[in-house]
């Protein structure tokens, strides 16, 4: 395993996921890529295109600064873990899945929050969608869980033939 991708929205839950990701990367000698996605509230093709572009530039600068702070903390506390950052603009799920594919991430570690829809209660809609669409395994860290060395790992499957490779990686 060479690269662990960690999407963050800078929430407490995302911080717990980052903690798991850093510990995992440190334990297996992998690098870390911490990302954040900004989803503009309106379409870039709208009449407010200039305002949206300015807002996007402002917010992505803020996100980049926050991510750089995270990277510096990781580098200070875990000198053997390389940590890069990236800010993207667009749909959260699409951007996470796209970046994971582009960078050939071996694992995505992200927090879960739950959602109102019954099908997404365990993971939250974004996390459930990333699990469904990502080509690599996704480690889901439940809300409120502080880092503990894992003793058991759940491998969920629908018994598809393609799950065999995932089981081998696990």
CSV table of C-alpha atoms in Angstrom, one decimal:
chain,number,residue,atom,x,y,z
A,1,UNK,CA,0.0,0.0,0.0
A,2,UNK,CA,1.5,3.3,-1.1
A,3,UNK,CA,-1.2,6.1,-0.8
A,4,UNK,CA,-4.0,6.8,1.7
A,5,UNK,CA,-6.5,9.4,0.6
A,6,UNK,CA,-8.3,11.4,3.4
A,7,UNK,CA,-11.2,13.7,2.4
A,8,UNK,CA,-11.9,16.3,5.1
A,9,UNK,CA,-14.6,18.9,5.7
A,10,UNK,CA,-12.6,20.1,8.7
A,11,UNK,CA,-15.2,18.7,11.1
A,12,UNK,CA,-14.4,16.9,14.4
A,13,UNK,CA,-15.5,13.7,12.7
A,14,UNK,CA,-13.1,14.2,9.8
A,15,UNK,CA,-10.3,14.8,12.3
A,16,UNK,CA,-11.0,11.4,13.8
A,17,UNK,CA,-10.8,9.9,10.3
A,18,UNK,CA,-7.5,11.8,9.7
A,19,UNK,CA,-6.1,10.3,13.0
A,20,UNK,CA,-6.9,6.8,11.7
A,21,UNK,CA,-5.4,7.6,8.3
A,22,UNK,CA,-2.2,8.9,9.8
A,23,UNK,CA,-1.7,6.0,12.1
A,24,UNK,CA,-2.5,3.6,9.3
A,25,UNK,CA,-0.1,5.3,6.9
A,26,UNK,CA,2.6,5.3,9.6
A,27,UNK,CA,2.1,1.7,10.3
A,28,UNK,CA,2.3,0.5,6.7
A,29,UNK,CA,4.8,3.0,5.3
A,30,UNK,CA,2.3,4.7,3.0
A,31,UNK,CA,2.0,8.4,2.0
A,32,UNK,CA,-1.0,10.5,2.9
A,33,UNK,CA,-3.1,12.8,0.6
A,34,UNK,CA,-5.5,15.0,2.5
A,35,UNK,CA,-8.1,16.7,0.3
A,36,UNK,CA,-11.1,19.0,0.7
A,37,UNK,CA,-13.8,19.7,-1.8
A,38,UNK,CA,-15.6,23.0,-2.1
A,39,UNK,CA,-19.0,22.7,-3.7
A,40,UNK,CA,-20.2,26.2,-4.8
A,41,UNK,CA,-23.8,26.8,-3.8
A,42,UNK,CA,-24.9,27.7,-7.4
A,43,UNK,CA,-23.8,26.6,-10.9
A,44,UNK,CA,-20.8,28.3,-12.4
A,45,UNK,CA,-22.9,28.9,-15.5
A,46,UNK,CA,-25.3,31.1,-13.6
A,47,UNK,CA,-25.8,34.8,-13.9
A,48,UNK,CA,-23.7,35.1,-10.8
A,49,UNK,CA,-20.6,33.5,-12.4
A,50,UNK,CA,-18.2,36.3,-11.3
A,51,UNK,CA,-19.5,36.3,-7.7
A,52,UNK,CA,-19.2,32.5,-7.6
A,53,UNK,CA,-15.7,32.6,-9.1
A,54,UNK,CA,-14.6,35.1,-6.5
A,55,UNK,CA,-16.2,33.1,-3.7
A,56,UNK,CA,-14.6,29.9,-5.0
A,57,UNK,CA,-11.2,31.4,-5.1
A,58,UNK,CA,-11.6,32.8,-1.6
A,59,UNK,CA,-12.8,29.5,-0.1
A,60,UNK,CA,-10.3,27.3,-1.9
A,61,UNK,CA,-7.5,29.6,-0.5
A,62,UNK,CA,-8.9,29.2,3.0
A,63,UNK,CA,-9.2,25.4,2.5
A,64,UNK,CA,-5.6,25.2,1.2
A,65,UNK,CA,-4.3,27.1,4.3
A,66,UNK,CA,-6.2,24.7,6.6
A,67,UNK,CA,-4.9,21.7,4.7
A,68,UNK,CA,-1.4,23.0,4.9
A,69,UNK,CA,-1.7,23.4,8.6
A,70,UNK,CA,-2.9,19.8,8.8
A,71,UNK,CA,0.1,18.6,6.7
A,72,UNK,CA,2.6,20.5,8.9
A,73,UNK,CA,1.1,18.9,12.0
A,74,UNK,CA,1.3,15.4,10.4
A,75,UNK,CA,4.9,16.0,9.3
A,76,UNK,CA,5.8,17.2,12.8
A,77,UNK,CA,4.2,14.3,14.7
A,78,UNK,CA,4.9,11.6,12.1
A,79,UNK,CA,8.1,12.5,10.2
A,80,UNK,CA,8.2,9.3,8.3
A,81,UNK,CA,4.7,9.9,6.7
A,82,UNK,CA,4.8,12.1,3.6
A,83,UNK,CA,1.7,14.3,3.5
A,84,UNK,CA,0.4,16.2,0.4
A,85,UNK,CA,-2.8,18.3,0.2
A,86,UNK,CA,-5.2,19.1,-2.5
A,87,UNK,CA,-8.3,21.3,-2.8
A,88,UNK,CA,-10.9,20.6,-5.6
A,89,UNK,CA,-14.1,22.2,-6.6
A,90,UNK,CA,-17.2,20.3,-7.6
A,91,UNK,CA,-19.4,17.5,-6.3
A,92,UNK,CA,-18.0,15.9,-3.2
A,93,UNK,CA,-18.4,12.3,-4.1
A,94,UNK,CA,-17.3,12.7,-7.7
A,95,UNK,CA,-14.2,14.7,-6.7
A,96,UNK,CA,-13.2,12.1,-4.1
A,97,UNK,CA,-13.6,9.2,-6.4
A,98,UNK,CA,-11.9,11.0,-9.3
A,99,UNK,CA,-8.9,12.0,-7.2
A,100,UNK,CA,-8.6,8.5,-5.7
A,101,UNK,CA,-8.5,7.1,-9.3
A,102,UNK,CA,-6.1,9.8,-10.6
A,103,UNK,CA,-3.6,9.4,-7.8
A,104,UNK,CA,-4.1,5.6,-7.6
A,105,UNK,CA,-5.0,5.7,-4.0
A,106,UNK,CA,-4.9,2.3,-2.3
A,107,UNK,CA,-7.3,3.3,0.5
A,108,UNK,CA,-9.7,6.1,1.3
A,109,UNK,CA,-10.3,6.9,5.0
A,110,UNK,CA,-13.3,9.1,5.8
A,111,UNK,CA,-15.6,9.9,8.6
A,112,UNK,CA,-19.2,8.9,8.7
A,113,UNK,CA,-22.1,10.9,10.1
A,114,UNK,CA,-25.3,9.0,9.3
A,115,UNK,CA,-28.2,10.4,7.3
A,116,UNK,CA,-31.9,10.6,7.4
A,117,UNK,CA,-32.5,8.1,4.6
A,118,UNK,CA,-32.8,4.5,6.0
A,119,UNK,CA,-30.4,3.2,3.3
A,120,UNK,CA,-27.7,5.6,4.4
A,121,UNK,CA,-28.1,5.6,8.2
A,122,UNK,CA,-24.9,3.7,8.9
A,123,UNK,CA,-22.6,5.8,6.7
A,124,UNK,CA,-24.1,9.0,5.5
A,125,UNK,CA,-25.0,9.7,1.9
A,126,UNK,CA,-21.5,10.9,0.8
A,127,UNK,CA,-19.7,8.1,2.4
A,128,UNK,CA,-22.1,5.5,1.1
A,129,UNK,CA,-21.7,6.9,-2.4
A,130,UNK,CA,-17.9,6.8,-2.2
A,131,UNK,CA,-18.0,3.2,-0.9
A,132,UNK,CA,-20.2,2.3,-3.9
A,133,UNK,CA,-18.2,4.2,-6.6
A,134,UNK,CA,-14.6,4.0,-5.4
A,135,UNK,CA,-12.2,1.5,-7.0
A,136,UNK,CA,-10.3,1.0,-3.8
A,137,UNK,CA,-11.3,0.1,-0.2
A,138,UNK,CA,-12.9,2.7,2.0
A,139,UNK,CA,-12.3,2.7,5.7
A,140,UNK,CA,-15.2,4.4,7.5
A,141,UNK,CA,-14.7,6.0,10.9
A,142,UNK,CA,-17.9,6.4,12.9
A,143,UNK,CA,-18.8,9.7,14.4
A,144,UNK,CA,-17.3,10.3,17.8
A,145,UNK,CA,-14.7,7.5,17.6
A,146,UNK,CA,-11.2,8.4,18.8
A,147,UNK,CA,-8.3,6.4,17.5
A,148,UNK,CA,-7.8,2.9,18.8
A,149,UNK,CA,-5.6,0.3,17.2
A,150,UNK,CA,-8.0,-1.9,15.2
A,151,UNK,CA,-8.6,-5.4,16.6
A,152,UNK,CA,-11.2,-6.4,14.0
A,153,UNK,CA,-12.2,-5.2,10.6
A,154,UNK,CA,-15.6,-5.8,8.9
A,155,UNK,CA,-15.5,-6.6,5.2
A,156,UNK,CA,-19.0,-6.0,3.8
A,157,UNK,CA,-19.8,-7.8,0.5
A,158,UNK,CA,-22.7,-8.5,-1.8
A,159,UNK,CA,-20.8,-11.6,-3.0
A,160,UNK,CA,-19.9,-10.1,-6.3
A,161,UNK,CA,-17.0,-11.7,-8.1
A,162,UNK,CA,-15.1,-8.4,-8.0
A,163,UNK,CA,-15.2,-8.5,-4.2
A,164,UNK,CA,-12.6,-11.4,-4.2
A,165,UNK,CA,-9.8,-8.9,-5.0
A,166,UNK,CA,-10.9,-6.7,-2.1
A,167,UNK,CA,-10.9,-9.6,0.2
A,168,UNK,CA,-7.3,-10.4,-0.9
A,169,UNK,CA,-6.2,-6.8,-0.2
A,170,UNK,CA,-7.8,-6.9,3.2
